[in-house]
XYZ file of C-alpha atoms in Angstrom:
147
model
C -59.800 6.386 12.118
C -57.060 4.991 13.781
C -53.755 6.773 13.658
C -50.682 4.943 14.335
C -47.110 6.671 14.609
C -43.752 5.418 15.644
C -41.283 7.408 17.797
C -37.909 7.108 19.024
C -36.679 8.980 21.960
C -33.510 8.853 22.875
C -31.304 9.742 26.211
C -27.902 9.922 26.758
C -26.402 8.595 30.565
C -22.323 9.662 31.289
C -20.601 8.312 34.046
C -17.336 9.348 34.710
C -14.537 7.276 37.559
C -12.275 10.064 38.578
C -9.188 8.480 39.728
C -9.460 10.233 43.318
C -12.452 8.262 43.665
C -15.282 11.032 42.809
C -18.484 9.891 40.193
C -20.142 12.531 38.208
C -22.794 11.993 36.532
C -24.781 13.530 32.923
C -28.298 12.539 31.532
C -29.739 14.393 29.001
C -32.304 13.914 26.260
C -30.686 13.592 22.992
C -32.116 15.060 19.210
C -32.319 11.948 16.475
C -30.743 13.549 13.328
C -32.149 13.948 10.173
C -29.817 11.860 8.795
C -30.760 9.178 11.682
C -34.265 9.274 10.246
C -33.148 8.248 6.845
C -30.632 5.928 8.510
C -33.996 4.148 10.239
C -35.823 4.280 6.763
C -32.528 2.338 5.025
C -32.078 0.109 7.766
C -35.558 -1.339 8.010
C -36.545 -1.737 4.032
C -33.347 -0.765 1.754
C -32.002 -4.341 -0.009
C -28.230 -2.570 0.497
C -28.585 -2.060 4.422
C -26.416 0.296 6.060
C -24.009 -1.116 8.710
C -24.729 -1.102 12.086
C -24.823 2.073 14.681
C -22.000 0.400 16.501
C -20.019 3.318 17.893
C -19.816 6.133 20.469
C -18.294 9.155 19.223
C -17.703 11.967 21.971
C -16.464 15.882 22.060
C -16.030 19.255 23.110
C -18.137 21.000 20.867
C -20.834 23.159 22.228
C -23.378 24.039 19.702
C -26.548 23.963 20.435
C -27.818 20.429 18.354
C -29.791 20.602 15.384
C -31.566 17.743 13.480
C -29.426 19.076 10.409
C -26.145 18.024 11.643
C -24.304 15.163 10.138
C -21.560 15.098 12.544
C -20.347 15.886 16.350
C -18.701 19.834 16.234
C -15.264 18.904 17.632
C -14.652 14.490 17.717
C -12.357 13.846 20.108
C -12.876 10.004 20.228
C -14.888 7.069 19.038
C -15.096 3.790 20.140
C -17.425 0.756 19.667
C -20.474 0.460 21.738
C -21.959 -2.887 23.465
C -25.934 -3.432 22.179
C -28.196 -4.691 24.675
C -32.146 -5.339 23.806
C -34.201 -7.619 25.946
C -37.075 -9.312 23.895
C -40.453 -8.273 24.024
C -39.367 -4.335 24.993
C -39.541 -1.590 23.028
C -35.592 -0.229 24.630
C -32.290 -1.008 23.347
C -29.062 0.639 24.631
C -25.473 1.465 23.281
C -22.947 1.291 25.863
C -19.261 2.310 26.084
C -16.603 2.823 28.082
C -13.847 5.279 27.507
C -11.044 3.834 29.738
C -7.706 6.571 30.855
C -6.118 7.660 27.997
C -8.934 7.685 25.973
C -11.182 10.853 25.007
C -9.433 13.024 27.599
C -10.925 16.215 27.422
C -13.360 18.658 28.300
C -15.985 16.469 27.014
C -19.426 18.438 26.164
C -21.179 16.248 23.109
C -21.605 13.187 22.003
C -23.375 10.640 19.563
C -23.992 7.411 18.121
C -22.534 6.951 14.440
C -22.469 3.608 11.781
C -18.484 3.665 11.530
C -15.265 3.975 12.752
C -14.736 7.472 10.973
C -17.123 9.352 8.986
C -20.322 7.277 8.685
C -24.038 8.408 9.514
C -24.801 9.887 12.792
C -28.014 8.642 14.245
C -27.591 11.567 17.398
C -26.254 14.119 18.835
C -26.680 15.322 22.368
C -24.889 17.938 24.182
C -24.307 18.460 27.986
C -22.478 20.190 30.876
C -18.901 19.792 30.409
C -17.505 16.541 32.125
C -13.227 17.546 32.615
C -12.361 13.810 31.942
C -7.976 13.560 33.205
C -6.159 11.195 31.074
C -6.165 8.619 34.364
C -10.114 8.646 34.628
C -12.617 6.241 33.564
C -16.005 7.378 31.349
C -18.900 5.004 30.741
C -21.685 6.233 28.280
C -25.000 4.998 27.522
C -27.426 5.829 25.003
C -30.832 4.456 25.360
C -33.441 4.591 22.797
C -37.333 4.113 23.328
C -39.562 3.045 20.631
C -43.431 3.808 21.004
């Protein structure tokens, strides 16, 4: 018998512009969400789709991720992300960038979410902390793998 399944793996790449000129970078393997799952479930047969996982939502918090979490620990920010999908792959991405003044912080989480505030949280990955000064740059991007 032939046994199909479907996964979704997901990874999390931070790049951060320090305005002295330094890069540092984060990648880490992220934990789809319970809630994410459902999310998928709505999104691909539900009539009364949910909207889009359109936005990056980063933080400080540092607890240790769990597929029951709805939410990052301690939001700082969240911004819209930029999809990208090229045809005929199984790999999309969610991209943003976090220009100065935005989500300055000790950043140590973040996620992909279906609103400007509130919403459904597809992820949640967290990661050594990135000191982000209010006159650096931060780029983040998500990328999912479907098998």
């Amino acid at each position: 018998m032939n046994k199909d399944e479907m996964k979704i793996k997901g990874s999390l790449n931070v790049v951060i512009h320090h305005a002295n000129g330094d890069v540092e970078t984060r990648h880490k393997d992220n934990l789809i969400l319970n809630g994410g799952f459902d999310y998928i479930c709505a999104a691909m047969a539900n009539p009364t789709r949910p909207a889009v996982m359109g936005y990056t939502a980063v933080g400080t918090g540092t607890t240790a991720v769990d597929a029951t979490q709805t939410a990052l620990v301690t939001e700082i920010k969240r911004k819209a992300a930029s999809y990208a999908h090229s045809s005929g792959t199984k790999v999309f991405t969610l991209t943003t960038t976090f220009d100065a003044g935005e989500a300055t912080g000790a950043i140590t989480e973040a996620g992909i979410c279906n609103a400007a505030s509130g919403g459904t949280f597809l992820d949640r990955v967290v990661f050594d902390v990135i000191n982000k000064a209010a006159d650096d740059t931060m780029t983040t991007t998500f990328q999912f793998t479907l098998s």
